[in-house]
Amino acid sequence: MKRSRKSTQNERADRRIFPVLPLPPERVIFPRMTSPLVPSRQPGVSAVRHALLADDDLLLLNLRNGEDETPSLNSFLSVGVIAAILESVDPNDGTVRIMVEGYIRVRVHRIIRAGDFFQAEVELIEDDPVVSEPIRELMGQSLELFEEYVKANKKIPSEAVMLVSKEEHPGHLADSIAVHMSLKPEQIHTILEILDPKERLEALIDILKTELEIIEIETHLQNEVKKQVAKTQKEFYLQEQLKVIQRELGQGGQDAAEIEELEEKIKAAGMNEEAEEKALKELKRLQQLPPMSAEAGVIRTYVDWLLALPWHERTEPNTDTEKAERTLEEDHYGLDKPKERILEYLAVLQLVEKLKGPILCFVGPPGVGKTSLGKSIARATGRKFVRMSLGGVRDEAEIRGHRRTYIGSLPGRVIQGLRDVKSKNPVFLLDEVDKMSTDFRGDPASALLEVLDPEQNDTFRDHYLDVEFDLSDVMFITTANLLQPIPAALRDRMEVIELPGYTEHEKLKIAELFLVPKQLEAHGLNSKNVSFSSGSILEIIRRYTREAGVRNLEREITSICRKVARRVVKDGKSKTARVTKTNLKGYLGQPRYNYGRASEKSEIGVATGLVYTQAGGDVISIEATTMPGEGKVTLTGQLGEIMRESGQTALSYVRSHASALHIPESFSFDKHDIHIHVPEGAQPKEGPSAGITLATAMFSEITKRPVRHNIAMTGEITLRGKVLAIGGLKEKVLAAHRANITDIIIPKENEKDLDDIPQEIRDVLHFYPVERMEQVLERALE
């Protein structure tokens, strides 16, 4: 059925009501545009049938959202197009097929629901046909841009430019260009909804410029891709030719399958960008070399090292603090501070996704469990364990590796350790960090500065690998007997945790809970074969060992177990040995040390001092004597420079305060020589903490007043008689307790350190904090 479009303006009022045919957002029909439509949804079908029955036109109105199955009054755009129905066909399948021609824009004032379709009251908008000079320029500019657009976009036929250029009406020109462009729905809606022809042209020009820029970028990218593909094809062709030539000359390079396998491994290893690029570059060099050349072996070894490293392999750490605490308690008795620090680290790890590994430094005498504590920490945190001994290391290459220019060069032991455990987050123990040396081959302590700095070890660069490797996930633990030999810069990078010597009670518990069961198992014994009384273990601690740790204690227990094992083999397993205090001599012989006898009686010129050594705290007797002479001072006992200076300072104090200290006038410093000796002359002694002991021994000898035998002291002295703070107080107090000393003089500034001393030790000792030497003499002399 054919219908004619209403042609006269007089037949239409300025406002009219039309049935609405909803169109999807991407299906926009402009005025003077003819198009077939097949409405299938009920609102559209009913609107078409209503228009056909009423011999009326349709309002083509686009939906804002194409996925809206049941459009409402607010689902439409505010501007549409009135179209005449040129042809219609009803196929009796619930749809209607029509051919429409749009002829005028309208502004929608309101939408009305009329049964199962929509109607709209609209205002007809005629385009202004006047072409002013600015509009003419806009028309020319839009035509030029459209011509460029068509040349750049191969999907649009070139005839479109000719058709568009025939338009003389500004509004019609903008509509015609928009119809031929491949625009997004929102861009087409923008052109449709602009009623003023001039503004419509300006918006179209902006869209054209944007589209041209996009096409230019896409064209550039396509050209780059083509060049890269062409280059790849060329390289492949040349490589194949090169292989053929080498095969003909008998100079074939590495096996192609092997090279391909290595390349796949490199790409799957998860290396950082720099390492992967370096590995592929070396692999390319390897491909060109004969298999038997020396350089090929060097390159292959290098690539194998890169592939062997754990770039992403890691163990999932245990963050269960209760489980970790149980593990630490099972392995070690005491050591509360390091245990607490590890549990704090695990607690923080539960709250944050990534935490840089801590750098801990355990400082303490030999045998207190520094190394075994590192293993225990690895077990508690669920990490793998690596140990590297630094004792005697003097070559920087041990840490950072050798450069590849040297024959037989290898990575440093840090990288080697990570390769061995195949994990990038192990517990890495650097043992004996205070015993490194320095010579012409470099300073290993300086090389450790980068390794042990959390702010820069994520870009650690080994000399051999020469690529960055991330060490920030590694938990580094260092151990040392003394803090002083460690360079200040290295010490500053570590969190120092002191592990002082054990008390008698702690040693007894360690022996009962750990050492005895361990040695029984190691010697094939059990509790039925041998048992140790608490008294026998205490006797071993007091009279057969003198140490801060428990290493010698374990040796003595081992010696007893060996003797018991021999007896079991000889007499049978039914025999049971009971080790007690009374029969201990039969196993270990005569006692080696006198327990509780630092000095048996008060003597003139003999004072008891407390010192701190690599083996922990110790008690020493400082002797002084005077004789007629010329005022000379002699210091013997293998004393270090600082201790000698302390002796001079102590003497200067005594001489300068002679009258205040009531030194007899009969004693003349110019007519007497003073000799100071520290026994056990084979042992070197150093430090300023014996200052007040030296002064007390000299003053006692000069005034002939004996020093109390049950008192010991430690503190640095100044020329003015002030007593200054010292270090290692806990170790010194434990040594005094072992020697059965009851009274201890300490500097007033060290009074705060008494909290670190176990309560059972403090309960049996008397501490006298002092600030001046006069207080020391008053307390120490009888």
Coordinates of N, CA and C in Angstrom, one line a residue, residues 472-620:
S472 N 65.0 -8.1 49.3 CA 64.2 -7.5 50.4 C 63.3 -8.5 51.1
D473 N 63.0 -9.6 50.5 CA 62.2 -10.6 51.2 C 63.0 -11.5 52.1
V474 N 64.3 -11.5 52.0 CA 65.2 -12.4 52.8 C 65.2 -11.8 54.2
M475 N 65.1 -12.7 55.2 CA 65.3 -12.4 56.6 C 66.7 -12.6 57.0
F476 N 67.5 -11.6 57.0 CA 69.0 -11.7 57.4 C 69.2 -11.7 58.9
I477 N 70.0 -12.6 59.4 CA 70.3 -12.7 60.8 C 71.8 -12.8 60.8
T478 N 72.5 -11.9 61.6 CA 73.9 -12.0 61.7 C 74.2 -12.3 63.2
T479 N 75.4 -13.0 63.4 CA 75.8 -13.3 64.8 C 77.2 -12.8 65.0
A480 N 77.5 -12.4 66.3 CA 78.8 -11.9 66.6 C 79.1 -12.1 68.1
N481 N 80.3 -12.3 68.5 CA 80.7 -12.4 69.9 C 80.9 -11.0 70.5
L482 N 81.4 -10.1 69.7 CA 81.6 -8.7 70.2 C 81.1 -7.7 69.2
L483 N 80.6 -6.6 69.7 CA 80.0 -5.6 68.8 C 81.1 -4.6 68.3
Q484 N 82.1 -4.4 69.1 CA 83.1 -3.4 68.7 C 83.8 -3.6 67.4
P485 N 84.2 -4.8 67.0 CA 84.9 -5.0 65.8 C 84.1 -4.8 64.5
I486 N 82.7 -4.7 64.7 CA 81.9 -4.5 63.5 C 81.9 -3.0 63.1
P487 N 82.2 -2.7 61.9 CA 82.3 -1.3 61.5 C 81.0 -0.5 61.8
A488 N 81.1 0.7 62.1 CA 79.9 1.5 62.6 C 78.8 1.6 61.5
A489 N 79.2 1.7 60.3 CA 78.2 1.8 59.2 C 77.4 0.5 59.1
L490 N 78.1 -0.6 59.2 CA 77.4 -1.9 59.1 C 76.5 -2.1 60.4
R491 N 77.1 -1.7 61.5 CA 76.3 -1.9 62.8 C 75.0 -1.0 62.8
D492 N 75.1 0.1 62.1 CA 73.9 1.0 62.1 C 72.8 0.4 61.2
R493 N 73.1 -0.5 60.3 CA 72.0 -1.1 59.5 C 71.3 -2.3 60.1
M494 N 71.8 -2.7 61.3 CA 71.3 -3.9 61.9 C 70.6 -3.6 63.3
E495 N 69.6 -4.4 63.6 CA 68.9 -4.3 64.9 C 69.7 -5.2 65.8
V496 N 70.4 -4.7 66.8 CA 71.2 -5.5 67.7 C 70.4 -6.0 68.8
I497 N 70.5 -7.4 69.0 CA 69.8 -8.0 70.1 C 70.9 -8.8 70.9
E498 N 71.1 -8.4 72.1 CA 72.2 -9.0 72.9 C 71.7 -10.3 73.6
L499 N 72.5 -11.3 73.5 CA 72.2 -12.6 74.1 C 73.3 -12.8 75.2
P500 N 73.0 -12.4 76.4 CA 74.0 -12.5 77.5 C 74.2 -14.0 77.9
G501 N 75.1 -14.2 78.8 CA 75.3 -15.5 79.3 C 74.1 -16.0 80.1
Y502 N 74.1 -17.3 80.3 CA 73.0 -18.0 81.1 C 73.3 -18.0 82.6
T503 N 72.2 -17.9 83.3 CA 72.4 -18.1 84.8 C 72.5 -19.6 85.1
E504 N 72.9 -19.9 86.3 CA 73.0 -21.3 86.7 C 71.6 -22.0 86.5
H505 N 70.6 -21.4 86.9 CA 69.2 -22.0 86.8 C 68.9 -22.2 85.3
E506 N 69.2 -21.3 84.4 CA 69.0 -21.5 83.0 C 69.8 -22.6 82.4
K507 N 71.1 -22.7 82.8 CA 71.9 -23.8 82.4 C 71.4 -25.1 82.8
L508 N 70.9 -25.2 84.1 CA 70.4 -26.4 84.6 C 69.1 -26.9 83.8
K509 N 68.3 -25.9 83.5 CA 67.1 -26.2 82.7 C 67.4 -26.7 81.3
I510 N 68.4 -26.0 80.7 CA 68.8 -26.3 79.3 C 69.4 -27.7 79.3
A511 N 70.2 -28.0 80.3 CA 70.8 -29.4 80.3 C 69.7 -30.4 80.5
E512 N 68.8 -30.2 81.4 CA 67.7 -31.2 81.6 C 66.8 -31.4 80.5
L513 N 66.4 -30.2 79.8 CA 65.4 -30.3 78.8 C 66.0 -30.6 77.4
F514 N 67.2 -30.2 77.2 CA 67.8 -30.3 75.8 C 69.0 -31.1 75.7
L515 N 70.0 -30.8 76.5 CA 71.4 -31.4 76.3 C 71.4 -32.9 76.6
V516 N 70.9 -33.2 77.8 CA 70.9 -34.6 78.2 C 70.1 -35.5 77.2
P517 N 68.8 -35.2 76.9 CA 68.1 -36.0 76.0 C 68.8 -36.1 74.6
K518 N 69.4 -35.0 74.1 CA 70.1 -35.0 72.8 C 71.2 -36.0 72.9
Q519 N 72.1 -35.9 73.9 CA 73.2 -36.8 74.0 C 72.9 -38.3 74.2
L520 N 71.8 -38.5 75.0 CA 71.4 -39.9 75.2 C 71.0 -40.5 73.8
E521 N 70.3 -39.7 73.0 CA 69.9 -40.2 71.7 C 71.1 -40.4 70.8
A522 N 72.0 -39.5 70.9 CA 73.2 -39.6 70.0 C 74.1 -40.7 70.3
H523 N 74.0 -41.2 71.6 CA 74.9 -42.3 72.0 C 74.1 -43.6 72.2
G524 N 72.9 -43.7 71.7 CA 72.2 -44.9 71.7 C 71.7 -45.3 73.1
L525 N 71.6 -44.4 74.0 CA 71.2 -44.6 75.4 C 69.7 -44.1 75.6
N526 N 69.2 -44.5 76.8 CA 67.9 -44.0 77.2 C 67.9 -43.8 78.7
S527 N 66.8 -43.4 79.2 CA 66.7 -43.1 80.6 C 66.9 -44.3 81.5
K528 N 66.7 -45.5 80.9 CA 66.9 -46.7 81.7 C 68.4 -47.0 81.9
N529 N 69.2 -46.5 81.0 CA 70.7 -46.8 81.0 C 71.4 -45.8 82.0
V530 N 71.0 -44.5 81.9 CA 71.7 -43.5 82.7 C 70.7 -42.4 83.1
S531 N 70.9 -41.8 84.2 CA 70.1 -40.7 84.7 C 71.0 -39.7 85.4
F532 N 70.7 -38.4 85.2 CA 71.5 -37.4 85.9 C 70.7 -36.7 87.0
S533 N 71.3 -36.6 88.1 CA 70.6 -35.8 89.2 C 70.8 -34.3 88.9
S534 N 69.9 -33.5 89.5 CA 70.1 -32.0 89.3 C 71.4 -31.6 90.0
G535 N 71.7 -32.2 91.1 CA 73.0 -31.8 91.8 C 74.2 -32.1 91.0
S536 N 74.2 -33.2 90.2 CA 75.4 -33.5 89.4 C 75.5 -32.5 88.3
I537 N 74.4 -32.1 87.7 CA 74.5 -31.1 86.6 C 75.0 -29.8 87.2
L538 N 74.5 -29.4 88.4 CA 75.0 -28.1 89.0 C 76.5 -28.2 89.3
E539 N 76.9 -29.4 89.7 CA 78.3 -29.6 90.0 C 79.2 -29.4 88.7
I540 N 78.7 -30.0 87.6 CA 79.4 -29.8 86.4 C 79.5 -28.3 86.0
I541 N 78.3 -27.6 86.2 CA 78.3 -26.2 85.8 C 79.3 -25.4 86.6
R542 N 79.3 -25.7 88.0 CA 80.1 -24.9 88.9 C 81.6 -25.2 88.9
R543 N 81.9 -26.5 88.8 CA 83.3 -26.9 89.0 C 84.0 -27.5 87.8
Y544 N 83.3 -27.8 86.8 CA 83.9 -28.4 85.6 C 83.8 -27.4 84.3
T545 N 83.1 -26.4 84.4 CA 83.0 -25.4 83.3 C 83.0 -24.0 83.9
R546 N 83.5 -23.1 83.1 CA 83.4 -21.7 83.4 C 83.2 -21.0 82.1
E547 N 81.9 -20.7 81.8 CA 81.6 -20.2 80.5 C 80.2 -19.5 80.6
A548 N 80.0 -18.6 79.6 CA 78.7 -17.9 79.6 C 77.6 -18.8 78.9
G549 N 78.1 -19.7 77.9 CA 77.1 -20.5 77.2 C 77.0 -21.9 77.8
V550 N 76.7 -22.9 77.0 CA 76.6 -24.2 77.5 C 77.3 -25.2 76.6
R551 N 78.3 -24.7 75.8 CA 79.0 -25.6 74.9 C 79.9 -26.6 75.7
N552 N 80.7 -26.1 76.7 CA 81.5 -27.0 77.5 C 80.7 -27.9 78.4
L553 N 79.6 -27.4 78.8 CA 78.6 -28.2 79.6 C 78.2 -29.4 78.8
E554 N 77.9 -29.2 77.5 CA 77.5 -30.3 76.6 C 78.6 -31.3 76.4
R555 N 79.8 -30.8 76.3 CA 81.0 -31.7 76.2 C 81.2 -32.6 77.4
E556 N 81.0 -32.0 78.6 CA 81.1 -32.9 79.8 C 80.0 -33.9 79.8
I557 N 78.8 -33.5 79.5 CA 77.7 -34.5 79.4 C 78.0 -35.6 78.4
T558 N 78.6 -35.2 77.2 CA 78.9 -36.1 76.2 C 80.0 -37.1 76.7
S559 N 80.9 -36.6 77.5 CA 82.0 -37.5 78.0 C 81.4 -38.5 79.0
I560 N 80.5 -38.1 79.8 CA 79.8 -39.1 80.7 C 79.0 -40.1 79.9
C561 N 78.3 -39.7 78.8 CA 77.5 -40.6 78.0 C 78.4 -41.6 77.3
R562 N 79.6 -41.2 76.9 CA 80.6 -42.2 76.3 C 81.0 -43.2 77.3
K563 N 81.3 -42.8 78.5 CA 81.7 -43.8 79.5 C 80.6 -44.8 79.9
V564 N 79.4 -44.2 79.9 CA 78.2 -45.1 80.2 C 78.0 -46.0 79.1
A565 N 78.1 -45.6 77.8 CA 77.9 -46.4 76.7 C 78.9 -47.6 76.7
R566 N 80.1 -47.3 77.0 CA 81.1 -48.4 77.1 C 80.8 -49.4 78.2
R567 N 80.2 -48.9 79.3 CA 79.9 -49.8 80.4 C 78.7 -50.7 80.0
V568 N 77.7 -50.1 79.2 CA 76.5 -50.8 78.8 C 77.0 -51.9 77.8
V569 N 77.9 -51.6 76.9 CA 78.4 -52.6 75.9 C 79.1 -53.8 76.7
K570 N 79.8 -53.4 77.7 CA 80.6 -54.4 78.5 C 79.7 -55.3 79.4
D571 N 78.8 -54.6 80.2 CA 78.0 -55.3 81.2 C 76.6 -55.6 80.8
G572 N 76.1 -55.1 79.6 CA 74.8 -55.4 79.2 C 73.8 -54.2 79.5
K573 N 72.7 -54.2 78.8 CA 71.8 -53.0 78.8 C 71.0 -53.0 80.1
S574 N 71.0 -54.1 80.9 CA 70.2 -54.1 82.1 C 70.8 -53.2 83.2
K575 N 72.1 -52.9 83.1 CA 72.7 -52.0 84.1 C 72.3 -50.6 83.9
T576 N 72.0 -49.9 85.1 CA 71.6 -48.5 85.1 C 72.6 -47.7 85.8
A577 N 73.0 -46.6 85.2 CA 74.0 -45.7 85.9 C 73.3 -44.5 86.4
R578 N 73.6 -44.1 87.6 CA 73.0 -42.9 88.2 C 74.1 -41.9 88.5
V579 N 74.1 -40.8 87.7 CA 75.2 -39.8 87.9 C 74.8 -38.8 89.0
T580 N 75.5 -38.8 90.1 CA 75.2 -37.9 91.2 C 76.4 -37.0 91.5
K581 N 76.2 -36.1 92.4 CA 77.3 -35.2 92.8 C 78.5 -35.9 93.4
T582 N 78.2 -37.0 94.1 CA 79.2 -37.7 94.8 C 80.1 -38.6 93.9
N583 N 79.5 -39.2 92.8 CA 80.3 -40.0 92.0 C 80.7 -39.4 90.7
L584 N 80.5 -38.0 90.6 CA 80.9 -37.3 89.4 C 82.4 -37.4 89.1
K585 N 83.2 -37.4 90.1 CA 84.7 -37.5 89.9 C 85.1 -38.8 89.2
G586 N 84.3 -39.8 89.4 CA 84.6 -41.1 88.7 C 84.4 -41.0 87.2
Y587 N 83.6 -40.0 86.7 CA 83.3 -39.8 85.3 C 84.2 -38.7 84.7
L588 N 84.4 -37.6 85.4 CA 85.1 -36.5 84.9 C 86.4 -36.1 85.5
G589 N 86.8 -36.9 86.5 CA 88.1 -36.6 87.2 C 87.9 -35.5 88.2
Q590 N 89.1 -34.9 88.6 CA 89.1 -33.9 89.6 C 88.5 -32.6 89.1
P591 N 87.8 -31.8 89.9 CA 87.2 -30.5 89.5 C 88.3 -29.6 88.9
R592 N 87.9 -28.8 87.9 CA 88.9 -27.9 87.3 C 88.9 -26.5 87.9
Y593 N 87.8 -26.1 88.5 CA 87.6 -24.7 89.0 C 87.2 -24.8 90.4
N594 N 87.5 -23.7 91.2 CA 87.1 -23.6 92.6 C 85.8 -22.7 92.5
Y595 N 84.7 -23.2 93.0 CA 83.5 -22.5 92.9 C 83.4 -21.6 94.2
G596 N 83.1 -20.4 94.0 CA 82.8 -19.5 95.2 C 84.0 -19.0 95.9
R597 N 85.2 -18.9 95.2 CA 86.4 -18.5 95.9 C 87.1 -17.4 95.1
A598 N 86.4 -16.3 94.9 CA 87.1 -15.2 94.1 C 88.3 -14.7 95.0
S599 N 88.1 -14.5 96.3 CA 89.1 -14.2 97.2 C 88.7 -14.7 98.6
E600 N 89.5 -15.5 99.2 CA 89.1 -16.2 100.4 C 89.1 -15.2 101.6
K601 N 89.9 -14.2 101.6 CA 90.0 -13.3 102.7 C 90.3 -11.9 102.3
S602 N 90.0 -10.9 103.1 CA 90.3 -9.5 102.7 C 91.8 -9.3 102.8
E603 N 92.3 -8.6 101.7 CA 93.7 -8.4 101.6 C 94.0 -6.9 101.3
I604 N 95.2 -6.5 101.7 CA 95.7 -5.1 101.4 C 96.2 -5.1 99.9
G605 N 95.7 -4.2 99.1 CA 96.2 -4.0 97.8 C 95.7 -5.0 96.8
V606 N 94.6 -5.7 97.1 CA 94.0 -6.7 96.2 C 92.5 -6.3 96.1
A607 N 92.0 -5.9 94.9 CA 90.6 -5.6 94.7 C 90.0 -6.5 93.6
T608 N 88.8 -6.8 93.8 CA 88.1 -7.7 92.8 C 87.4 -6.9 91.8
G609 N 87.7 -7.1 90.5 CA 87.0 -6.4 89.4 C 86.2 -7.3 88.6
L610 N 85.3 -6.7 87.8 CA 84.4 -7.5 86.9 C 84.7 -7.0 85.5
V611 N 84.9 -8.0 84.6 CA 85.3 -7.7 83.2 C 84.3 -8.4 82.2
Y612 N 84.3 -8.0 81.0 CA 83.5 -8.6 80.0 C 84.4 -9.1 78.8
T613 N 84.4 -10.4 78.6 CA 85.3 -10.9 77.5 C 84.4 -11.6 76.4
Q614 N 85.1 -12.2 75.4 CA 84.3 -12.9 74.4 C 83.6 -14.1 75.0
A615 N 84.1 -14.6 76.1 CA 83.4 -15.8 76.7 C 82.4 -15.4 77.7
G616 N 82.1 -14.1 77.8 CA 81.1 -13.6 78.7 C 81.7 -12.8 79.9
G617 N 81.1 -12.7 81.0 CA 81.6 -12.0 82.1 C 82.6 -12.8 82.9
D618 N 83.5 -12.1 83.6 CA 84.5 -12.9 84.4 C 84.9 -12.0 85.6
V619 N 85.5 -12.6 86.6 CA 86.0 -12.0 87.8 C 87.5 -12.0 87.8
I620 N 88.1 -10.8 88.0 CA 89.6 -10.7 88.1 C 90.0 -10.1 89.4

